[in-house]
């Protein structure tokens, strides 16, 4: 998840998971067989200005323990949260940001129907950060086409 602190030990990971799961729209990803936490997924507000339409758009963030990459866990989790956002939360678009060099997450977003829109160099915006992000967008009407094509 772009902007998420890098965790280097289990205690920090448990603390971070505990903080995120308390927020509405945040979920831990667990293995079915033993409930081991392997990741996080979060759907959060992009803004609360009703006139701008931001109440109908969210941003999705996600991270997965590297030991569990390539097994489809994140694809499954993101599909569930995207489906809920579009079908039950009345969202019209979902955004996602990745670190500029996070090709694995970028490919995952593309497979799910997200399209690349723009880059942000946070070092140009503030002295607090020095990273760059790529932003991707999935619109509800595009997602509906993807879903209808996979059912046929």
CSV table of N, CA and C in Angstrom, one decimal:
chain,number,residue,atom,x,y,z
A,1,UNK,N,0.9,-1.2,0.0
A,1,UNK,CA,0.0,0.0,0.0
A,1,UNK,C,0.9,1.2,0.0
A,2,UNK,N,0.8,2.0,-1.0
A,2,UNK,CA,1.6,3.2,-1.1
A,2,UNK,C,1.4,4.1,0.2
A,3,UNK,N,2.5,4.5,0.8
A,3,UNK,CA,2.4,5.4,1.9
A,3,UNK,C,2.3,4.6,3.2
A,4,UNK,N,2.2,3.3,3.2
A,4,UNK,CA,2.1,2.4,4.4
A,4,UNK,C,3.5,2.2,4.9
A,5,UNK,N,3.7,2.3,6.2
A,5,UNK,CA,5.0,2.1,6.7
A,5,UNK,C,5.5,0.7,6.5
A,6,UNK,N,6.8,0.5,6.2
A,6,UNK,CA,7.4,-0.8,6.1
A,6,UNK,C,7.6,-1.4,7.4
A,7,UNK,N,7.0,-2.6,7.6
A,7,UNK,CA,7.1,-3.3,8.8
A,7,UNK,C,8.2,-4.4,8.8
A,8,UNK,N,9.0,-4.4,9.8
A,8,UNK,CA,10.1,-5.3,9.8
A,8,UNK,C,10.1,-6.4,10.9
A,9,UNK,N,9.0,-6.4,11.8
A,9,UNK,CA,8.9,-7.4,12.8
A,9,UNK,C,7.4,-7.7,13.1
A,10,UNK,N,7.2,-8.8,13.7
A,10,UNK,CA,5.8,-9.3,13.9
A,10,UNK,C,5.1,-8.4,14.9
A,11,UNK,N,5.8,-7.8,15.9
A,11,UNK,CA,5.1,-6.9,16.8
A,11,UNK,C,4.6,-5.7,16.1
A,12,UNK,N,5.4,-5.1,15.3
A,12,UNK,CA,4.9,-3.9,14.5
A,12,UNK,C,3.8,-4.2,13.6
A,13,UNK,N,3.9,-5.4,13.0
A,13,UNK,CA,2.8,-5.8,12.1
A,13,UNK,C,1.5,-6.0,12.8
A,14,UNK,N,1.5,-6.6,14.0
A,14,UNK,CA,0.3,-6.8,14.8
A,14,UNK,C,-0.3,-5.5,15.2
A,15,UNK,N,0.6,-4.5,15.6
A,15,UNK,CA,0.1,-3.2,16.0
A,15,UNK,C,-0.5,-2.5,14.9
A,16,UNK,N,0.1,-2.5,13.7
A,16,UNK,CA,-0.5,-1.9,12.5
A,16,UNK,C,-1.8,-2.5,12.1
A,17,UNK,N,-1.8,-3.8,12.1
A,17,UNK,CA,-3.1,-4.5,11.8
A,17,UNK,C,-4.2,-4.1,12.7
A,18,UNK,N,-3.9,-4.0,14.0
A,18,UNK,CA,-4.9,-3.7,15.0
A,18,UNK,C,-5.4,-2.3,14.8
A,19,UNK,N,-4.5,-1.3,14.4
A,19,UNK,CA,-5.0,0.0,14.1
A,19,UNK,C,-5.9,0.1,12.9
A,20,UNK,N,-5.5,-0.6,11.8
A,20,UNK,CA,-6.2,-0.6,10.6
A,20,UNK,C,-7.6,-1.2,10.7
A,21,UNK,N,-7.7,-2.3,11.4
A,21,UNK,CA,-8.9,-3.1,11.5
A,21,UNK,C,-10.0,-2.3,12.2
A,22,UNK,N,-9.6,-1.4,13.0
A,22,UNK,CA,-10.6,-0.5,13.8
A,22,UNK,C,-11.3,0.5,12.9
A,23,UNK,N,-10.7,0.7,11.7
A,23,UNK,CA,-11.3,1.7,10.8
A,23,UNK,C,-12.4,1.1,9.9
A,24,UNK,N,-13.5,1.8,9.7
A,24,UNK,CA,-14.5,1.4,8.9
A,24,UNK,C,-13.9,1.2,7.5
A,25,UNK,N,-14.2,0.1,6.8
A,25,UNK,CA,-13.7,-0.2,5.5
A,25,UNK,C,-12.4,-0.8,5.4
A,26,UNK,N,-11.8,-1.2,6.6
A,26,UNK,CA,-10.5,-1.8,6.7
A,26,UNK,C,-10.7,-3.3,7.1
A,27,UNK,N,-10.0,-4.2,6.5
A,27,UNK,CA,-10.1,-5.6,6.8
A,27,UNK,C,-8.8,-6.3,6.7
A,28,UNK,N,-8.6,-7.3,7.6
A,28,UNK,CA,-7.4,-8.1,7.6
A,28,UNK,C,-7.7,-9.3,6.7
A,29,UNK,N,-6.7,-9.8,6.0
A,29,UNK,CA,-6.8,-11.0,5.2
A,29,UNK,C,-6.2,-12.1,5.9
A,30,UNK,N,-7.0,-13.1,6.2
A,30,UNK,CA,-6.5,-14.3,7.0
A,30,UNK,C,-6.6,-15.6,6.2
A,31,UNK,N,-5.7,-16.5,6.5
A,31,UNK,CA,-5.8,-17.8,5.9
A,31,UNK,C,-7.0,-18.6,6.5
A,32,UNK,N,-7.8,-19.3,5.7
A,32,UNK,CA,-9.0,-20.0,6.2
A,32,UNK,C,-8.6,-21.1,7.2
A,33,UNK,N,-7.5,-21.8,6.9
A,33,UNK,CA,-7.2,-23.0,7.7
A,33,UNK,C,-6.7,-22.6,9.2
A,34,UNK,N,-6.1,-21.5,9.4
A,34,UNK,CA,-5.6,-21.2,10.7
A,34,UNK,C,-5.8,-19.7,11.2
A,35,UNK,N,-6.5,-18.9,10.4
A,35,UNK,CA,-6.7,-17.5,10.7
A,35,UNK,C,-5.5,-16.7,10.8
A,36,UNK,N,-4.4,-17.1,10.2
A,36,UNK,CA,-3.1,-16.3,10.2
A,36,UNK,C,-3.4,-15.1,9.4
A,37,UNK,N,-3.0,-13.9,10.0
A,37,UNK,CA,-3.1,-12.7,9.2
A,37,UNK,C,-2.0,-12.6,8.2
A,38,UNK,N,-2.4,-12.4,7.0
A,38,UNK,CA,-1.3,-12.3,5.9
A,38,UNK,C,-1.4,-11.0,5.1
A,39,UNK,N,-2.4,-10.1,5.4
A,39,UNK,CA,-2.5,-8.9,4.7
A,39,UNK,C,-3.6,-8.0,5.2
A,40,UNK,N,-3.7,-6.8,4.5
A,40,UNK,CA,-4.7,-5.9,4.8
A,40,UNK,C,-5.3,-5.3,3.5
A,41,UNK,N,-6.6,-5.0,3.6
A,41,UNK,CA,-7.2,-4.3,2.5
A,41,UNK,C,-8.1,-3.2,3.1
A,42,UNK,N,-8.1,-2.0,2.4
A,42,UNK,CA,-8.9,-0.9,3.0
A,42,UNK,C,-9.5,-0.1,1.9
A,43,UNK,N,-10.8,0.3,2.1
A,43,UNK,CA,-11.5,1.2,1.2
A,43,UNK,C,-11.8,2.4,2.0
A,44,UNK,N,-11.2,3.6,1.6
A,44,UNK,CA,-11.3,4.8,2.4
A,44,UNK,C,-11.8,6.0,1.6
A,45,UNK,N,-12.2,7.0,2.4
A,45,UNK,CA,-12.7,8.2,1.8
A,45,UNK,C,-11.6,9.0,1.0
A,46,UNK,N,-12.0,9.6,-0.1
A,46,UNK,CA,-11.1,10.5,-0.8
A,46,UNK,C,-11.4,11.9,-0.5
A,47,UNK,N,-12.6,12.2,0.2
A,47,UNK,CA,-13.0,13.5,0.5
A,47,UNK,C,-14.5,13.5,0.9
A,48,UNK,N,-14.9,14.5,1.5
A,48,UNK,CA,-16.3,14.5,1.9
A,48,UNK,C,-17.1,15.7,1.3
A,49,UNK,N,-16.6,16.3,0.3
A,49,UNK,CA,-17.3,17.4,-0.4
A,49,UNK,C,-18.4,16.8,-1.3
A,50,UNK,N,-19.6,17.0,-0.9
A,50,UNK,CA,-20.7,16.5,-1.7
A,50,UNK,C,-20.8,17.1,-3.1
A,51,UNK,N,-20.5,18.3,-3.2
A,51,UNK,CA,-20.6,19.0,-4.5
A,51,UNK,C,-19.6,18.5,-5.6
A,52,UNK,N,-18.5,18.1,-5.1
A,52,UNK,CA,-17.4,17.6,-6.0
A,52,UNK,C,-17.7,16.1,-6.4
A,53,UNK,N,-18.6,15.4,-5.8
A,53,UNK,CA,-18.8,14.0,-6.1
A,53,UNK,C,-18.0,13.1,-5.3
A,54,UNK,N,-17.1,13.6,-4.4
A,54,UNK,CA,-16.2,12.7,-3.7
A,54,UNK,C,-16.9,11.7,-2.8
A,55,UNK,N,-18.2,11.9,-2.4
A,55,UNK,CA,-18.9,11.0,-1.6
A,55,UNK,C,-19.2,9.7,-2.4
A,56,UNK,N,-19.1,9.7,-3.7
A,56,UNK,CA,-19.3,8.5,-4.5
A,56,UNK,C,-18.1,7.9,-5.0
A,57,UNK,N,-16.9,8.3,-4.5
A,57,UNK,CA,-15.7,7.7,-4.9
A,57,UNK,C,-14.8,7.4,-3.7
A,58,UNK,N,-14.1,6.3,-3.8
A,58,UNK,CA,-13.3,5.9,-2.7
A,58,UNK,C,-11.9,5.5,-3.2
A,59,UNK,N,-10.9,5.3,-2.3
A,59,UNK,CA,-9.6,4.8,-2.7
A,59,UNK,C,-9.4,3.5,-2.0
A,60,UNK,N,-8.7,2.6,-2.7
A,60,UNK,CA,-8.5,1.3,-2.1
A,60,UNK,C,-7.0,1.2,-1.8
A,61,UNK,N,-6.6,0.6,-0.7
A,61,UNK,CA,-5.3,0.4,-0.3
A,61,UNK,C,-5.1,-1.1,0.1
A,62,UNK,N,-3.9,-1.7,-0.2
A,62,UNK,CA,-3.8,-3.1,0.1
A,62,UNK,C,-2.3,-3.4,0.3
A,63,UNK,N,-2.1,-4.4,1.1
A,63,UNK,CA,-0.7,-5.0,1.3
A,63,UNK,C,-0.8,-6.4,1.7
A,64,UNK,N,0.2,-7.2,1.3
A,64,UNK,CA,0.2,-8.6,1.5
A,64,UNK,C,1.6,-9.1,1.9
A,65,UNK,N,1.7,-9.9,2.9
A,65,UNK,CA,3.0,-10.5,3.3
A,65,UNK,C,3.6,-11.2,2.0
A,66,UNK,N,4.8,-10.8,1.8
A,66,UNK,CA,5.5,-11.3,0.6
A,66,UNK,C,5.5,-12.8,0.5
A,67,UNK,N,5.5,-13.5,1.6
A,67,UNK,CA,5.5,-15.0,1.6
A,67,UNK,C,4.3,-15.6,1.0
A,68,UNK,N,3.2,-14.8,0.8
A,68,UNK,CA,1.9,-15.3,0.3
A,68,UNK,C,1.6,-14.7,-1.1
A,69,UNK,N,2.5,-14.0,-1.7
A,69,UNK,CA,2.2,-13.4,-3.0
A,69,UNK,C,2.1,-14.5,-4.0
A,70,UNK,N,1.3,-14.3,-5.1
A,70,UNK,CA,1.2,-15.2,-6.2
A,70,UNK,C,0.2,-16.3,-6.0
A,71,UNK,N,-0.6,-16.3,-4.9
A,71,UNK,CA,-1.5,-17.3,-4.6
A,71,UNK,C,-3.0,-16.9,-4.8
A,72,UNK,N,-3.2,-15.7,-5.3
A,72,UNK,CA,-4.5,-15.2,-5.6
A,72,UNK,C,-5.3,-14.6,-4.4
A,73,UNK,N,-4.6,-14.5,-3.2
A,73,UNK,CA,-5.3,-14.0,-2.0
A,73,UNK,C,-5.7,-12.5,-2.2
A,74,UNK,N,-4.8,-11.7,-2.7
A,74,UNK,CA,-5.1,-10.3,-2.9
A,74,UNK,C,-6.2,-10.1,-4.0
A,75,UNK,N,-6.1,-10.9,-5.1
A,75,UNK,CA,-7.1,-10.8,-6.1
A,75,UNK,C,-8.5,-11.1,-5.5
A,76,UNK,N,-8.6,-12.1,-4.7
A,76,UNK,CA,-9.9,-12.5,-4.1
A,76,UNK,C,-10.3,-11.4,-3.2
A,77,UNK,N,-9.5,-10.8,-2.3
A,77,UNK,CA,-9.8,-9.8,-1.4
A,77,UNK,C,-10.3,-8.5,-2.1
A,78,UNK,N,-9.5,-8.1,-3.1
A,78,UNK,CA,-9.9,-6.9,-3.8
A,78,UNK,C,-11.2,-7.0,-4.6
A,79,UNK,N,-11.4,-8.2,-5.2
A,79,UNK,CA,-12.6,-8.4,-5.9
A,79,UNK,C,-13.8,-8.3,-5.0
A,80,UNK,N,-13.7,-8.8,-3.8
A,80,UNK,CA,-14.8,-8.8,-2.8
A,80,UNK,C,-15.1,-7.3,-2.4
A,81,UNK,N,-14.0,-6.6,-2.1
A,81,UNK,CA,-14.2,-5.2,-1.6
A,81,UNK,C,-14.7,-4.3,-2.7
A,82,UNK,N,-14.3,-4.5,-3.9
A,82,UNK,CA,-14.7,-3.7,-5.1
A,82,UNK,C,-16.2,-4.0,-5.4
A,83,UNK,N,-16.6,-5.3,-5.3
A,83,UNK,CA,-18.0,-5.7,-5.6
A,83,UNK,C,-18.9,-5.0,-4.5
A,84,UNK,N,-18.5,-5.1,-3.3
A,84,UNK,CA,-19.3,-4.4,-2.2
A,84,UNK,C,-19.4,-2.9,-2.4
A,85,UNK,N,-18.3,-2.3,-2.8
A,85,UNK,CA,-18.3,-0.8,-3.0
A,85,UNK,C,-19.3,-0.4,-4.1
A,86,UNK,N,-19.2,-1.1,-5.2
A,86,UNK,CA,-20.1,-0.8,-6.3
A,86,UNK,C,-21.5,-1.2,-6.1
A,87,UNK,N,-21.7,-2.4,-5.5
A,87,UNK,CA,-23.1,-2.9,-5.4
A,87,UNK,C,-23.8,-2.4,-4.2
A,88,UNK,N,-23.2,-2.2,-3.1
A,88,UNK,CA,-23.8,-1.9,-1.8
A,88,UNK,C,-23.5,-0.5,-1.3
A,89,UNK,N,-22.4,0.0,-1.6
A,89,UNK,CA,-22.0,1.3,-1.1
A,89,UNK,C,-22.3,2.5,-2.1
A,90,UNK,N,-22.8,2.2,-3.2
A,90,UNK,CA,-23.2,3.2,-4.2
A,90,UNK,C,-22.0,4.0,-4.7
A,91,UNK,N,-20.9,3.4,-4.8
A,91,UNK,CA,-19.7,4.1,-5.3
A,91,UNK,C,-19.7,4.1,-6.8
A,92,UNK,N,-19.2,5.2,-7.5
A,92,UNK,CA,-19.1,5.2,-8.9
A,92,UNK,C,-17.7,5.0,-9.4
A,93,UNK,N,-16.7,5.2,-8.6
A,93,UNK,CA,-15.3,5.0,-9.0
A,93,UNK,C,-14.5,4.7,-7.8
A,94,UNK,N,-13.4,3.9,-8.0
A,94,UNK,CA,-12.4,3.5,-7.0
A,94,UNK,C,-11.0,3.8,-7.5
A,95,UNK,N,-10.3,4.5,-6.7
A,95,UNK,CA,-8.9,4.9,-7.1
A,95,UNK,C,-7.9,4.0,-6.3
A,96,UNK,N,-6.7,3.9,-6.8
A,96,UNK,CA,-5.7,3.1,-6.1
A,96,UNK,C,-4.3,3.8,-6.4
A,97,UNK,N,-3.5,3.9,-5.4
A,97,UNK,CA,-2.1,4.4,-5.6
A,97,UNK,C,-1.1,3.4,-5.3
A,98,UNK,N,0.0,3.3,-6.1
A,98,UNK,CA,1.0,2.4,-5.8
A,98,UNK,C,2.4,3.1,-5.8
A,99,UNK,N,3.3,2.6,-5.1
A,99,UNK,CA,4.7,3.2,-5.2
A,99,UNK,C,5.1,3.1,-6.7
A,100,UNK,N,5.8,4.0,-7.2
A,100,UNK,CA,6.2,4.1,-8.6
A,100,UNK,C,6.8,2.8,-9.1
A,101,UNK,N,7.6,2.1,-8.3
A,101,UNK,CA,8.3,0.9,-8.7
A,101,UNK,C,7.6,-0.4,-8.3
A,102,UNK,N,6.4,-0.3,-7.8
A,102,UNK,CA,5.7,-1.5,-7.4
A,102,UNK,C,4.9,-2.2,-8.5
A,103,UNK,N,5.7,-2.8,-9.4
A,103,UNK,CA,5.1,-3.4,-10.6
A,103,UNK,C,4.1,-4.5,-10.4
A,104,UNK,N,4.3,-5.2,-9.3
A,104,UNK,CA,3.4,-6.3,-9.0
A,104,UNK,C,2.0,-5.8,-8.7
A,105,UNK,N,1.9,-4.8,-7.9
A,105,UNK,CA,0.6,-4.2,-7.5
A,105,UNK,C,0.0,-3.5,-8.8
A,106,UNK,N,0.8,-2.9,-9.6
A,106,UNK,CA,0.3,-2.2,-10.8
A,106,UNK,C,-0.3,-3.3,-11.8
A,107,UNK,N,0.4,-4.4,-11.9
A,107,UNK,CA,-0.2,-5.5,-12.8
A,107,UNK,C,-1.5,-6.0,-12.2
A,108,UNK,N,-1.5,-6.2,-10.9
A,108,UNK,CA,-2.8,-6.7,-10.3
A,108,UNK,C,-3.9,-5.7,-10.5
A,109,UNK,N,-3.7,-4.4,-10.3
A,109,UNK,CA,-4.7,-3.4,-10.6
A,109,UNK,C,-5.2,-3.5,-12.0
A,110,UNK,N,-4.2,-3.6,-13.0
A,110,UNK,CA,-4.6,-3.7,-14.4
A,110,UNK,C,-5.4,-4.9,-14.7
A,111,UNK,N,-5.1,-6.0,-14.1
A,111,UNK,CA,-5.9,-7.3,-14.3
A,111,UNK,C,-7.3,-7.1,-13.8
A,112,UNK,N,-7.5,-6.3,-12.7
A,112,UNK,CA,-8.8,-6.1,-12.1
A,112,UNK,C,-9.6,-5.0,-12.9
A,113,UNK,N,-9.0,-4.4,-13.9
A,113,UNK,CA,-9.7,-3.4,-14.7
A,113,UNK,C,-9.4,-2.0,-14.4
A,114,UNK,N,-8.5,-1.7,-13.5
A,114,UNK,CA,-8.0,-0.4,-13.2
A,114,UNK,C,-7.2,0.1,-14.4
A,115,UNK,N,-7.2,1.4,-14.7
A,115,UNK,CA,-6.4,2.0,-15.7
A,115,UNK,C,-5.5,3.1,-15.1
A,116,UNK,N,-4.3,3.1,-15.6
A,116,UNK,CA,-3.4,4.2,-15.1
A,116,UNK,C,-3.9,5.6,-15.5
A,117,UNK,N,-3.8,6.5,-14.5
A,117,UNK,CA,-4.3,7.9,-14.8
A,117,UNK,C,-3.1,8.9,-14.7
A,118,UNK,N,-2.4,8.9,-13.6
A,118,UNK,CA,-1.3,9.9,-13.4
A,118,UNK,C,-0.4,9.5,-12.3
A,119,UNK,N,0.8,10.3,-12.3
A,119,UNK,CA,1.8,10.1,-11.2
A,119,UNK,C,1.7,11.3,-10.3
A,120,UNK,N,2.2,11.1,-9.0
A,120,UNK,CA,2.3,12.2,-8.1
A,120,UNK,C,3.7,12.0,-7.5
A,121,UNK,N,4.5,13.1,-7.5
A,121,UNK,CA,5.8,13.2,-6.9
A,121,UNK,C,5.6,13.9,-5.6
A,122,UNK,N,5.5,13.2,-4.5
A,122,UNK,CA,5.2,13.9,-3.2
A,122,UNK,C,6.3,14.8,-2.7
A,123,UNK,N,7.5,14.6,-3.2
A,123,UNK,CA,8.7,15.4,-2.9
A,123,UNK,C,8.5,16.8,-3.5
A,124,UNK,N,7.7,17.0,-4.5
A,124,UNK,CA,7.4,18.3,-5.1
A,124,UNK,C,6.2,19.0,-4.4
A,125,UNK,N,5.5,18.2,-3.6
A,125,UNK,CA,4.3,18.7,-2.9
A,125,UNK,C,4.6,19.2,-1.5
A,126,UNK,N,5.5,18.4,-0.8
A,126,UNK,CA,5.8,18.6,0.6
A,126,UNK,C,7.2,18.2,0.9
A,127,UNK,N,7.8,18.7,1.9
A,127,UNK,CA,9.1,18.3,2.4
A,127,UNK,C,9.0,17.1,3.3
A,128,UNK,N,7.8,16.7,3.6
A,128,UNK,CA,7.7,15.5,4.5
A,128,UNK,C,7.9,14.2,3.9
A,129,UNK,N,7.7,14.1,2.6
A,129,UNK,CA,7.8,12.8,1.8
A,129,UNK,C,8.7,13.0,0.6
A,130,UNK,N,9.2,11.9,0.2
A,130,UNK,CA,10.1,11.9,-1.0
A,130,UNK,C,9.8,10.8,-2.0
A,131,UNK,N,8.6,10.2,-1.8
A,131,UNK,CA,8.3,9.1,-2.7
A,131,UNK,C,7.4,9.5,-3.9
A,132,UNK,N,7.3,8.7,-4.9
A,132,UNK,CA,6.4,8.9,-6.0
A,132,UNK,C,5.4,7.8,-6.1
A,133,UNK,N,4.1,8.2,-6.5
A,133,UNK,CA,3.1,7.2,-6.7
A,133,UNK,C,2.4,7.3,-8.0
A,134,UNK,N,2.0,6.1,-8.5
A,134,UNK,CA,1.2,6.0,-9.7
A,134,UNK,C,-0.3,5.8,-9.3
A,135,UNK,N,-1.2,6.5,-9.9
A,135,UNK,CA,-2.6,6.4,-9.5
A,135,UNK,C,-3.4,5.7,-10.6
A,136,UNK,N,-4.3,4.8,-10.2
A,136,UNK,CA,-5.1,4.0,-11.1
A,136,UNK,C,-6.6,4.2,-10.7
A,137,UNK,N,-7.5,4.1,-11.7
A,137,UNK,CA,-8.9,4.3,-11.6
A,137,UNK,C,-9.7,3.2,-12.1
A,138,UNK,N,-10.7,2.8,-11.4
A,138,UNK,CA,-11.7,1.8,-11.9
A,138,UNK,C,-13.1,2.4,-11.7
A,139,UNK,N,-13.8,2.6,-12.9
A,139,UNK,CA,-15.1,3.2,-12.9
A,139,UNK,C,-16.1,2.0,-12.8
A,140,UNK,N,-17.3,2.3,-12.2
A,140,UNK,CA,-18.3,1.3,-12.0
A,140,UNK,C,-18.7,0.7,-13.3
A,141,UNK,N,-19.0,1.6,-14.3
A,141,UNK,CA,-19.5,1.1,-15.6
A,141,UNK,C,-18.4,0.1,-16.3
A,142,UNK,N,-17.1,0.4,-16.1
A,142,UNK,CA,-16.1,-0.5,-16.6
A,142,UNK,C,-16.1,-1.8,-15.9
A,143,UNK,N,-16.2,-1.7,-14.6
A,143,UNK,CA,-16.3,-2.9,-13.7
A,143,UNK,C,-17.5,-3.8,-14.1
A,144,UNK,N,-18.6,-3.2,-14.4
A,144,UNK,CA,-19.8,-3.9,-14.8
A,144,UNK,C,-19.6,-4.7,-16.1
A,145,UNK,N,-18.9,-4.1,-17.0
A,145,UNK,CA,-18.6,-4.7,-18.3
A,145,UNK,C,-17.7,-5.9,-18.0
A,146,UNK,N,-16.7,-5.8,-17.2
A,146,UNK,CA,-15.8,-6.9,-16.9
A,146,UNK,C,-16.5,-8.0,-16.2
A,147,UNK,N,-17.4,-7.7,-15.3
A,147,UNK,CA,-18.2,-8.7,-14.6
A,147,UNK,C,-19.1,-9.5,-15.5
A,148,UNK,N,-19.8,-8.7,-16.4
A,148,UNK,CA,-20.7,-9.4,-17.4
A,148,UNK,C,-19.9,-10.2,-18.4
A,149,UNK,N,-18.7,-9.9,-18.7
A,149,UNK,CA,-17.9,-10.7,-19.7
A,149,UNK,C,-17.4,-11.9,-19.0
A,150,UNK,N,-17.2,-11.9,-17.7
A,150,UNK,CA,-16.7,-13.1,-17.0
A,150,UNK,C,-17.8,-14.1,-16.7
A,151,UNK,N,-19.0,-13.7,-16.7
A,151,UNK,CA,-20.2,-14.6,-16.5
A,151,UNK,C,-20.6,-15.3,-17.7
A,152,UNK,N,-20.3,-14.8,-18.9
A,152,UNK,CA,-20.7,-15.4,-20.2
A,152,UNK,C,-19.7,-16.5,-20.7
